[in-house]
Amino acid sequence: MMVRTIGASRSARPWPLAMDQAVAWSLVASLLLLSACASVSPSSGTLTAGQPATPFEQQQLVQARAQAAQGHLAEAATHWEVLSVLRPNEPSYARQLAQVRAQIEREASTELAAARAARQRGAIDEASQHDLAVLALQPDNEAAADALRAIEREHNKREHLGRYARVTLGSRSNKDSLQTGGQAATALSAQRNDLEHAALLAGQGEFDDAISLLNQRLKARPQDAAAKEQLADIYFAQAEALAPRDKEGAIAALRKCLQLQPRYAAARSRLAQLTAKP
């Protein structure tokens, strides 16, 4: 999936993308003249009034402006943050940082709204692009990250169902020639798909879905040793995930695990730990 370049279609920027290099340096020099009254404080490491900007400060200033001009707002904000810490009493730095942060917030909100609209239309790839754009602006945005995880889970489920459907259709179209041997091979393939799908769901933390899938399989095949073993493993994994926040839920999962596999040593040990009196 191709992801568009963040900022490539921004309608408003603090500076034009096609800024002439001489003009850019002129702006940098002007800002340096306005803020060229700093020296390094020996106690705090910040700059105070008295001497011109240091080479490091000049470099940060150039990078902040260049990143903003290219639409790389998150990177620009980082440079303005450094400058604001370096010279906390310089109002232009604080002002530029506030402006970039506000622009990030606006653009992230716009991208989130576009992602929601795309999902409602069923345009999943487009929604993913918008969610990725949000994360480029705000790497810790939970809404965008959760949406991408949900898209990935749905993709994996559909991929599994597609494989299962191909196996089923193939067996029906060839049933006259395959007869018993072909039917057995198809059944074995479907069984393996169930186990793979359950493992995939559990690996993504979708324990209830994985457990439901294996319970349906065991309802049809009560003596399926492979399904019982995997279900016990998933109950144990669920217990480990629940233990920090839901002790009773973890204990219940461990007991179900031991009902399936009474000799599951790790589950027995963990159950003893959780039920031990303080």
PDB file of C-alpha atoms in Angstrom:
ATOM      1  CA  MET A   1       0.000   0.000   0.000  1.00  0.00           C
ATOM      2  CA  MET A   2       1.425   3.339  -1.005  1.00  0.00           C
ATOM      3  CA  VAL A   3       1.333   6.047   1.629  1.00  0.00           C
ATOM      4  CA  ARG A   4       1.198   9.616   0.436  1.00  0.00           C
ATOM      5  CA  THR A   5       3.832  12.041   1.649  1.00  0.00           C
ATOM      6  CA  ILE A   6       2.668  13.858   4.737  1.00  0.00           C
ATOM      7  CA  GLY A   7       2.168  17.521   4.112  1.00  0.00           C
ATOM      8  CA  ALA A   8       2.216  17.209   0.328  1.00  0.00           C
ATOM      9  CA  SER A   9      -1.300  18.601   0.035  1.00  0.00           C
ATOM     10  CA  ARG A  10      -1.399  21.088   2.880  1.00  0.00           C
ATOM     11  CA  SER A  11      -3.497  24.144   2.136  1.00  0.00           C
ATOM     12  CA  ALA A  12      -1.764  26.439   4.624  1.00  0.00           C
ATOM     13  CA  ARG A  13       1.889  26.626   5.554  1.00  0.00           C
ATOM     14  CA  PRO A  14       3.957  29.088   7.570  1.00  0.00           C
ATOM     15  CA  TRP A  15       6.254  29.497   4.531  1.00  0.00           C
ATOM     16  CA  PRO A  16       5.914  28.520   0.816  1.00  0.00           C
ATOM     17  CA  LEU A  17       7.514  25.292  -0.334  1.00  0.00           C
ATOM     18  CA  ALA A  18       9.251  27.101  -3.188  1.00  0.00           C
ATOM     19  CA  MET A  19      10.986  29.633  -0.907  1.00  0.00           C
ATOM     20  CA  ASP A  20      14.113  30.991  -2.490  1.00  0.00           C
ATOM     21  CA  GLN A  21      17.258  29.946  -0.612  1.00  0.00           C
ATOM     22  CA  ALA A  22      18.477  33.534  -0.313  1.00  0.00           C
ATOM     23  CA  VAL A  23      15.146  34.593   1.177  1.00  0.00           C
ATOM     24  CA  ALA A  24      15.252  31.687   3.634  1.00  0.00           C
ATOM     25  CA  TRP A  25      18.701  32.650   4.861  1.00  0.00           C
ATOM     26  CA  SER A  26      17.609  36.284   5.045  1.00  0.00           C
ATOM     27  CA  LEU A  27      14.724  35.290   7.326  1.00  0.00           C
ATOM     28  CA  VAL A  28      17.031  33.184   9.473  1.00  0.00           C
ATOM     29  CA  ALA A  29      19.508  36.055   9.742  1.00  0.00           C
ATOM     30  CA  SER A  30      16.720  38.450  10.691  1.00  0.00           C
ATOM     31  CA  LEU A  31      15.519  36.171  13.463  1.00  0.00           C
ATOM     32  CA  LEU A  32      19.061  35.725  14.698  1.00  0.00           C
ATOM     33  CA  LEU A  33      19.471  39.509  14.880  1.00  0.00           C
ATOM     34  CA  LEU A  34      16.263  39.779  16.865  1.00  0.00           C
ATOM     35  CA  SER A  35      17.290  37.059  19.299  1.00  0.00           C
ATOM     36  CA  ALA A  36      21.071  37.573  19.271  1.00  0.00           C
ATOM     37  CA  CYS A  37      21.308  38.489  22.902  1.00  0.00           C
ATOM     38  CA  ALA A  38      22.199  35.285  24.687  1.00  0.00           C
ATOM     39  CA  SER A  39      24.927  33.620  26.666  1.00  0.00           C
ATOM     40  CA  VAL A  40      25.050  30.187  28.310  1.00  0.00           C
ATOM     41  CA  SER A  41      24.033  30.169  31.948  1.00  0.00           C
ATOM     42  CA  PRO A  42      26.587  28.085  33.867  1.00  0.00           C
ATOM     43  CA  SER A  43      23.986  26.861  36.335  1.00  0.00           C
ATOM     44  CA  SER A  44      21.131  25.796  34.066  1.00  0.00           C
ATOM     45  CA  GLY A  45      22.643  25.363  30.594  1.00  0.00           C
ATOM     46  CA  THR A  46      20.022  27.723  29.111  1.00  0.00           C
ATOM     47  CA  LEU A  47      20.796  30.923  27.207  1.00  0.00           C
ATOM     48  CA  THR A  48      20.256  34.338  28.763  1.00  0.00           C
ATOM     49  CA  ALA A  49      20.482  37.867  27.425  1.00  0.00           C
ATOM     50  CA  GLY A  50      23.938  39.200  26.683  1.00  0.00           C
ATOM     51  CA  GLN A  51      25.562  37.453  23.720  1.00  0.00           C
ATOM     52  CA  PRO A  52      24.612  36.381  20.185  1.00  0.00           C
ATOM     53  CA  ALA A  53      23.214  32.983  19.265  1.00  0.00           C
ATOM     54  CA  THR A  54      25.542  29.992  19.423  1.00  0.00           C
ATOM     55  CA  PRO A  55      26.247  27.855  16.326  1.00  0.00           C
ATOM     56  CA  PHE A  56      24.034  25.111  17.787  1.00  0.00           C
ATOM     57  CA  GLU A  57      21.163  27.542  18.198  1.00  0.00           C
ATOM     58  CA  GLN A  58      21.601  28.788  14.647  1.00  0.00           C
ATOM     59  CA  GLN A  59      21.535  25.207  13.357  1.00  0.00           C
ATOM     60  CA  GLN A  60      18.331  24.443  15.264  1.00  0.00           C
ATOM     61  CA  LEU A  61      16.753  27.606  13.910  1.00  0.00           C
ATOM     62  CA  VAL A  62      17.590  26.714  10.311  1.00  0.00           C
ATOM     63  CA  GLN A  63      16.270  23.169  10.767  1.00  0.00           C
ATOM     64  CA  ALA A  64      13.042  24.362  12.405  1.00  0.00           C
ATOM     65  CA  ARG A  65      12.256  26.664   9.502  1.00  0.00           C
ATOM     66  CA  ALA A  66      13.306  24.170   6.833  1.00  0.00           C
ATOM     67  CA  GLN A  67      11.195  21.333   8.277  1.00  0.00           C
ATOM     68  CA  ALA A  68       8.168  23.602   8.593  1.00  0.00           C
ATOM     69  CA  ALA A  69       8.584  24.810   5.005  1.00  0.00           C
ATOM     70  CA  GLN A  70       8.619  21.185   3.811  1.00  0.00           C
ATOM     71  CA  GLY A  71       5.468  20.357   5.757  1.00  0.00           C
ATOM     72  CA  HIS A  72       7.317  18.183   8.294  1.00  0.00           C
ATOM     73  CA  LEU A  73       5.469  19.659  11.234  1.00  0.00           C
ATOM     74  CA  ALA A  74       6.382  17.099  13.891  1.00  0.00           C
ATOM     75  CA  GLU A  75      10.094  17.541  13.150  1.00  0.00           C
ATOM     76  CA  ALA A  76       9.726  21.332  13.112  1.00  0.00           C
ATOM     77  CA  ALA A  77       8.016  21.226  16.502  1.00  0.00           C
ATOM     78  CA  THR A  78      10.927  19.223  17.918  1.00  0.00           C
ATOM     79  CA  HIS A  79      13.418  21.897  16.834  1.00  0.00           C
ATOM     80  CA  TRP A  80      11.274  24.700  18.245  1.00  0.00           C
ATOM     81  CA  GLU A  81      11.033  22.783  21.519  1.00  0.00           C
ATOM     82  CA  VAL A  82      14.830  22.583  21.695  1.00  0.00           C
ATOM     83  CA  LEU A  83      15.109  26.305  21.006  1.00  0.00           C
ATOM     84  CA  SER A  84      12.482  27.131  23.629  1.00  0.00           C
ATOM     85  CA  VAL A  85      14.351  25.108  26.242  1.00  0.00           C
ATOM     86  CA  LEU A  86      17.663  26.587  25.177  1.00  0.00           C
ATOM     87  CA  ARG A  87      16.395  30.170  25.407  1.00  0.00           C
ATOM     88  CA  PRO A  88      13.184  30.131  27.502  1.00  0.00           C
ATOM     89  CA  ASN A  89      12.885  33.933  27.606  1.00  0.00           C
ATOM     90  CA  GLU A  90      12.816  34.329  23.809  1.00  0.00           C
ATOM     91  CA  PRO A  91       9.155  35.048  22.937  1.00  0.00           C
ATOM     92  CA  SER A  92       9.565  34.318  19.221  1.00  0.00           C
ATOM     93  CA  TYR A  93      10.575  30.706  19.955  1.00  0.00           C
ATOM     94  CA  ALA A  94       7.603  30.111  22.237  1.00  0.00           C
ATOM     95  CA  ARG A  95       5.316  31.728  19.676  1.00  0.00           C
ATOM     96  CA  GLN A  96       6.619  29.605  16.804  1.00  0.00           C
ATOM     97  CA  LEU A  97       6.315  26.441  18.897  1.00  0.00           C
ATOM     98  CA  ALA A  98       2.718  27.272  19.795  1.00  0.00           C
ATOM     99  CA  GLN A  99       1.880  27.962  16.144  1.00  0.00           C
ATOM    100  CA  VAL A 100       3.357  24.676  14.927  1.00  0.00           C
ATOM    101  CA  ARG A 101       1.618  22.700  17.673  1.00  0.00           C
ATOM    102  CA  ALA A 102      -1.695  24.331  16.798  1.00  0.00           C
ATOM    103  CA  GLN A 103      -1.199  23.487  13.120  1.00  0.00           C
ATOM    104  CA  ILE A 104      -0.367  19.882  14.023  1.00  0.00           C
ATOM    105  CA  GLU A 105      -3.559  19.668  16.071  1.00  0.00           C
ATOM    106  CA  ARG A 106      -5.665  21.076  13.237  1.00  0.00           C
ATOM    107  CA  GLU A 107      -4.198  18.808  10.582  1.00  0.00           C
ATOM    108  CA  ALA A 108      -4.385  15.718  12.798  1.00  0.00           C
ATOM    109  CA  SER A 109      -8.074  16.422  13.469  1.00  0.00           C
ATOM    110  CA  THR A 110      -8.690  16.837   9.737  1.00  0.00           C
ATOM    111  CA  GLU A 111      -6.927  13.557   8.939  1.00  0.00           C
ATOM    112  CA  LEU A 112      -8.845  11.686  11.662  1.00  0.00           C
ATOM    113  CA  ALA A 113     -12.153  12.957  10.296  1.00  0.00           C
ATOM    114  CA  ALA A 114     -11.135  11.932   6.776  1.00  0.00           C
ATOM    115  CA  ALA A 115     -10.136   8.477   8.038  1.00  0.00           C
ATOM    116  CA  ARG A 116     -13.520   7.981   9.725  1.00  0.00           C
ATOM    117  CA  ALA A 117     -15.356   9.079   6.586  1.00  0.00           C
ATOM    118  CA  ALA A 118     -13.285   6.719   4.436  1.00  0.00           C
ATOM    119  CA  ARG A 119     -14.010   3.768   6.742  1.00  0.00           C
ATOM    120  CA  GLN A 120     -17.728   4.521   6.615  1.00  0.00           C
ATOM    121  CA  ARG A 121     -17.547   4.391   2.808  1.00  0.00           C
ATOM    122  CA  GLY A 122     -15.627   1.133   2.977  1.00  0.00           C
ATOM    123  CA  ALA A 123     -12.467   2.744   1.546  1.00  0.00           C
ATOM    124  CA  ILE A 124     -10.102   0.939   3.890  1.00  0.00           C
ATOM    125  CA  ASP A 125      -6.864   1.747   2.068  1.00  0.00           C
ATOM    126  CA  GLU A 126      -7.735   5.423   2.027  1.00  0.00           C
ATOM    127  CA  ALA A 127      -8.594   5.300   5.729  1.00  0.00           C
ATOM    128  CA  SER A 128      -5.229   3.692   6.458  1.00  0.00           C
ATOM    129  CA  GLN A 129      -3.434   6.491   4.626  1.00  0.00           C
ATOM    130  CA  HIS A 130      -5.212   9.132   6.696  1.00  0.00           C
ATOM    131  CA  ASP A 131      -4.483   7.267   9.935  1.00  0.00           C
ATOM    132  CA  LEU A 132      -0.813   7.016   8.989  1.00  0.00           C
ATOM    133  CA  ALA A 133      -0.833  10.745   8.280  1.00  0.00           C
ATOM    134  CA  VAL A 134      -2.111  11.333  11.807  1.00  0.00           C
ATOM    135  CA  LEU A 135       0.674   9.212  13.289  1.00  0.00           C
ATOM    136  CA  ALA A 136       3.252  11.132  11.271  1.00  0.00           C
ATOM    137  CA  LEU A 137       1.963  14.287  12.937  1.00  0.00           C
ATOM    138  CA  GLN A 138       1.257  12.792  16.357  1.00  0.00           C
ATOM    139  CA  PRO A 139       3.088   9.460  16.869  1.00  0.00           C
ATOM    140  CA  ASP A 140       1.271   8.867  20.173  1.00  0.00           C
ATOM    141  CA  ASN A 141      -2.246   9.364  18.774  1.00  0.00           C
ATOM    142  CA  GLU A 142      -4.154   6.371  20.182  1.00  0.00           C
ATOM    143  CA  ALA A 143      -7.233   6.787  17.984  1.00  0.00           C
ATOM    144  CA  ALA A 144      -5.235   6.436  14.770  1.00  0.00           C
ATOM    145  CA  ALA A 145      -3.134   3.575  16.140  1.00  0.00           C
ATOM    146  CA  ASP A 146      -6.237   1.675  17.308  1.00  0.00           C
ATOM    147  CA  ALA A 147      -7.901   2.184  13.933  1.00  0.00           C
ATOM    148  CA  LEU A 148      -4.887   0.776  12.090  1.00  0.00           C
ATOM    149  CA  ARG A 149      -4.766  -2.239  14.411  1.00  0.00           C
ATOM    150  CA  ALA A 150      -8.469  -2.877  13.785  1.00  0.00           C
ATOM    151  CA  ILE A 151      -7.919  -2.681  10.027  1.00  0.00           C
ATOM    152  CA  GLU A 152      -5.046  -5.159  10.274  1.00  0.00           C
ATOM    153  CA  ARG A 153      -7.114  -7.596  12.351  1.00  0.00           C
ATOM    154  CA  GLU A 154      -9.973  -7.425   9.849  1.00  0.00           C
ATOM    155  CA  HIS A 155      -7.549  -7.953   6.981  1.00  0.00           C
ATOM    156  CA  ASN A 156      -6.130 -11.062   8.649  1.00  0.00           C
ATOM    157  CA  LYS A 157      -9.602 -12.467   9.295  1.00  0.00           C
ATOM    158  CA  ARG A 158     -10.665 -11.936   5.691  1.00  0.00           C
ATOM    159  CA  GLU A 159      -7.471 -13.508   4.432  1.00  0.00           C
ATOM    160  CA  HIS A 160      -8.180 -16.603   6.516  1.00  0.00           C
ATOM    161  CA  LEU A 161     -11.799 -16.805   5.347  1.00  0.00           C
ATOM    162  CA  GLY A 162     -10.647 -16.420   1.745  1.00  0.00           C
ATOM    163  CA  ARG A 163      -8.271 -19.361   2.063  1.00  0.00           C
ATOM    164  CA  TYR A 164     -11.004 -21.461   3.672  1.00  0.00           C
ATOM    165  CA  ALA A 165     -13.493 -20.566   0.914  1.00  0.00           C
ATOM    166  CA  ARG A 166     -11.011 -21.527  -1.811  1.00  0.00           C
ATOM    167  CA  VAL A 167     -10.487 -24.911  -0.180  1.00  0.00           C
ATOM    168  CA  THR A 168     -14.247 -25.482   0.141  1.00  0.00           C
ATOM    169  CA  LEU A 169     -15.069 -24.429  -3.415  1.00  0.00           C
ATOM    170  CA  GLY A 170     -12.238 -26.524  -4.778  1.00  0.00           C
ATOM    171  CA  SER A 171     -13.471 -29.589  -2.986  1.00  0.00           C
ATOM    172  CA  ARG A 172     -17.009 -29.127  -4.303  1.00  0.00           C
ATOM    173  CA  SER A 173     -15.964 -28.613  -7.911  1.00  0.00           C
ATOM    174  CA  ASN A 174     -13.796 -31.712  -7.865  1.00  0.00           C
ATOM    175  CA  LYS A 175     -15.852 -33.945  -5.598  1.00  0.00           C
ATOM    176  CA  ASP A 176     -16.721 -36.418  -8.343  1.00  0.00           C
ATOM    177  CA  SER A 177     -13.075 -37.108  -9.129  1.00  0.00           C
ATOM    178  CA  LEU A 178     -11.545 -36.701  -5.677  1.00  0.00           C
ATOM    179  CA  GLN A 179     -14.097 -38.836  -3.838  1.00  0.00           C
ATOM    180  CA  THR A 180     -13.108 -39.938  -0.339  1.00  0.00           C
ATOM    181  CA  GLY A 181      -9.415 -39.090  -0.532  1.00  0.00           C
ATOM    182  CA  GLY A 182     -10.066 -35.548  -1.723  1.00  0.00           C
ATOM    183  CA  GLN A 183     -12.703 -34.944   0.928  1.00  0.00           C
ATOM    184  CA  ALA A 184     -10.328 -36.088   3.630  1.00  0.00           C
ATOM    185  CA  ALA A 185      -7.602 -33.772   2.354  1.00  0.00           C
ATOM    186  CA  THR A 186     -10.025 -30.846   2.303  1.00  0.00           C
ATOM    187  CA  ALA A 187     -11.204 -31.570   5.830  1.00  0.00           C
ATOM    188  CA  LEU A 188      -7.615 -31.753   7.053  1.00  0.00           C
ATOM    189  CA  SER A 189      -6.821 -28.436   5.380  1.00  0.00           C
ATOM    190  CA  ALA A 190      -9.853 -26.788   6.977  1.00  0.00           C
ATOM    191  CA  GLN A 191      -8.871 -28.145  10.379  1.00  0.00           C
ATOM    192  CA  ARG A 192      -5.381 -26.740  10.021  1.00  0.00           C
ATOM    193  CA  ASN A 193      -6.856 -23.381   8.996  1.00  0.00           C
ATOM    194  CA  ASP A 194      -8.951 -23.336  12.165  1.00  0.00           C
ATOM    195  CA  LEU A 195      -5.872 -23.881  14.303  1.00  0.00           C
ATOM    196  CA  GLU A 196      -3.874 -21.268  12.395  1.00  0.00           C
ATOM    197  CA  HIS A 197      -6.696 -18.761  12.634  1.00  0.00           C
ATOM    198  CA  ALA A 198      -7.091 -19.324  16.368  1.00  0.00           C
ATOM    199  CA  ALA A 199      -3.354 -18.879  16.884  1.00  0.00           C
ATOM    200  CA  LEU A 200      -3.442 -15.653  14.871  1.00  0.00           C
ATOM    201  CA  LEU A 201      -6.347 -14.265  16.885  1.00  0.00           C
ATOM    202  CA  ALA A 202      -4.691 -15.151  20.175  1.00  0.00           C
ATOM    203  CA  GLY A 203      -1.447 -13.562  19.042  1.00  0.00           C
ATOM    204  CA  GLN A 204      -3.356 -10.315  18.466  1.00  0.00           C
ATOM    205  CA  GLY A 205      -4.927 -10.486  21.922  1.00  0.00           C
ATOM    206  CA  GLU A 206      -8.338 -11.545  20.566  1.00  0.00           C
ATOM    207  CA  PHE A 207      -8.587 -14.376  23.098  1.00  0.00           C
ATOM    208  CA  ASP A 208     -12.393 -14.602  23.211  1.00  0.00           C
ATOM    209  CA  ASP A 209     -12.630 -14.983  19.422  1.00  0.00           C
ATOM    210  CA  ALA A 210      -9.889 -17.623  19.405  1.00  0.00           C
ATOM    211  CA  ILE A 211     -11.563 -19.542  22.233  1.00  0.00           C
ATOM    212  CA  SER A 212     -14.953 -19.381  20.490  1.00  0.00           C
ATOM    213  CA  LEU A 213     -13.457 -20.728  17.261  1.00  0.00           C
ATOM    214  CA  LEU A 214     -11.795 -23.682  18.990  1.00  0.00           C
ATOM    215  CA  ASN A 215     -14.869 -24.449  21.101  1.00  0.00           C
ATOM    216  CA  GLN A 216     -16.950 -24.667  17.910  1.00  0.00           C
ATOM    217  CA  ARG A 217     -14.410 -27.063  16.485  1.00  0.00           C
ATOM    218  CA  LEU A 218     -14.429 -29.200  19.644  1.00  0.00           C
ATOM    219  CA  LYS A 219     -18.227 -29.267  19.619  1.00  0.00           C
ATOM    220  CA  ALA A 220     -18.033 -30.981  16.228  1.00  0.00           C
ATOM    221  CA  ARG A 221     -14.972 -33.079  17.133  1.00  0.00           C
ATOM    222  CA  PRO A 222     -14.895 -33.636  20.928  1.00  0.00           C
ATOM    223  CA  GLN A 223     -11.806 -35.864  20.733  1.00  0.00           C
ATOM    224  CA  ASP A 224      -9.658 -33.416  18.739  1.00  0.00           C
ATOM    225  CA  ALA A 225      -6.423 -33.517  20.744  1.00  0.00           C
ATOM    226  CA  ALA A 226      -4.733 -30.725  18.783  1.00  0.00           C
ATOM    227  CA  ALA A 227      -7.636 -28.342  19.363  1.00  0.00           C
ATOM    228  CA  LYS A 228      -7.730 -29.185  23.082  1.00  0.00           C
ATOM    229  CA  GLU A 229      -4.013 -28.571  23.438  1.00  0.00           C
ATOM    230  CA  GLN A 230      -4.183 -25.258  21.611  1.00  0.00           C
ATOM    231  CA  LEU A 231      -7.246 -24.147  23.554  1.00  0.00           C
ATOM    232  CA  ALA A 232      -5.425 -24.867  26.812  1.00  0.00           C
ATOM    233  CA  ASP A 233      -2.484 -22.773  25.623  1.00  0.00           C
ATOM    234  CA  ILE A 234      -4.805 -19.895  24.745  1.00  0.00           C
ATOM    235  CA  TYR A 235      -6.506 -20.028  28.138  1.00  0.00           C
ATOM    236  CA  PHE A 236      -3.070 -19.851  29.751  1.00  0.00           C
ATOM    237  CA  ALA A 237      -2.082 -16.874  27.570  1.00  0.00           C
ATOM    238  CA  GLN A 238      -5.371 -15.169  28.404  1.00  0.00           C
ATOM    239  CA  ALA A 239      -4.723 -15.695  32.111  1.00  0.00           C
ATOM    240  CA  GLU A 240      -1.285 -14.103  31.833  1.00  0.00           C
ATOM    241  CA  ALA A 241      -2.802 -11.098  30.062  1.00  0.00           C
ATOM    242  CA  LEU A 242      -5.586 -10.750  32.649  1.00  0.00           C
ATOM    243  CA  ALA A 243      -3.501 -11.293  35.787  1.00  0.00           C
ATOM    244  CA  PRO A 244      -2.238  -7.698  36.243  1.00  0.00           C
ATOM    245  CA  ARG A 245      -5.747  -6.155  36.092  1.00  0.00           C
ATOM    246  CA  ASP A 246      -8.283  -8.965  36.636  1.00  0.00           C
ATOM    247  CA  LYS A 247      -7.085 -11.586  39.090  1.00  0.00           C
ATOM    248  CA  GLU A 248     -10.396 -13.454  39.235  1.00  0.00           C
ATOM    249  CA  GLY A 249     -10.620 -13.584  35.455  1.00  0.00           C
ATOM    250  CA  ALA A 250      -7.087 -14.966  35.270  1.00  0.00           C
ATOM    251  CA  ILE A 251      -7.901 -17.657  37.839  1.00  0.00           C
ATOM    252  CA  ALA A 252     -11.013 -18.687  35.874  1.00  0.00           C
ATOM    253  CA  ALA A 253      -8.981 -18.956  32.662  1.00  0.00           C
ATOM    254  CA  LEU A 254      -6.333 -21.087  34.379  1.00  0.00           C
ATOM    255  CA  ARG A 255      -8.959 -23.465  35.730  1.00  0.00           C
ATOM    256  CA  LYS A 256     -10.409 -23.909  32.239  1.00  0.00           C
ATOM    257  CA  CYS A 257      -6.892 -24.563  30.985  1.00  0.00           C
ATOM    258  CA  LEU A 258      -6.391 -27.299  33.574  1.00  0.00           C
ATOM    259  CA  GLN A 259      -9.756 -28.878  32.767  1.00  0.00           C
ATOM    260  CA  LEU A 260      -8.450 -29.426  29.247  1.00  0.00           C
ATOM    261  CA  GLN A 261      -4.878 -30.335  30.214  1.00  0.00           C
ATOM    262  CA  PRO A 262      -4.691 -31.439  33.877  1.00  0.00           C
ATOM    263  CA  ARG A 263      -0.904 -31.911  33.625  1.00  0.00           C
ATOM    264  CA  TYR A 264      -0.242 -28.354  32.424  1.00  0.00           C
ATOM    265  CA  ALA A 265       2.536 -27.599  34.921  1.00  0.00           C
ATOM    266  CA  ALA A 266       2.904 -23.892  34.152  1.00  0.00           C
ATOM    267  CA  ALA A 267      -0.829 -23.322  34.556  1.00  0.00           C
ATOM    268  CA  ARG A 268      -0.908 -25.230  37.837  1.00  0.00           C
ATOM    269  CA  SER A 269       2.025 -23.220  39.180  1.00  0.00           C
ATOM    270  CA  ARG A 270       0.498 -19.911  38.122  1.00  0.00           C
ATOM    271  CA  LEU A 271      -2.851 -20.823  39.646  1.00  0.00           C
ATOM    272  CA  ALA A 272      -1.127 -21.603  42.939  1.00  0.00           C
ATOM    273  CA  GLN A 273       0.541 -18.185  42.868  1.00  0.00           C
ATOM    274  CA  LEU A 274      -2.695 -16.329  42.202  1.00  0.00           C
ATOM    275  CA  THR A 275      -4.733 -18.210  44.802  1.00  0.00           C
ATOM    276  CA  ALA A 276      -2.095 -18.160  47.545  1.00  0.00           C
ATOM    277  CA  LYS A 277      -3.125 -16.256  50.666  1.00  0.00           C
ATOM    278  CA  PRO A 278      -1.103 -13.090  51.291  1.00  0.00           C
TER     279      PRO A 278
END
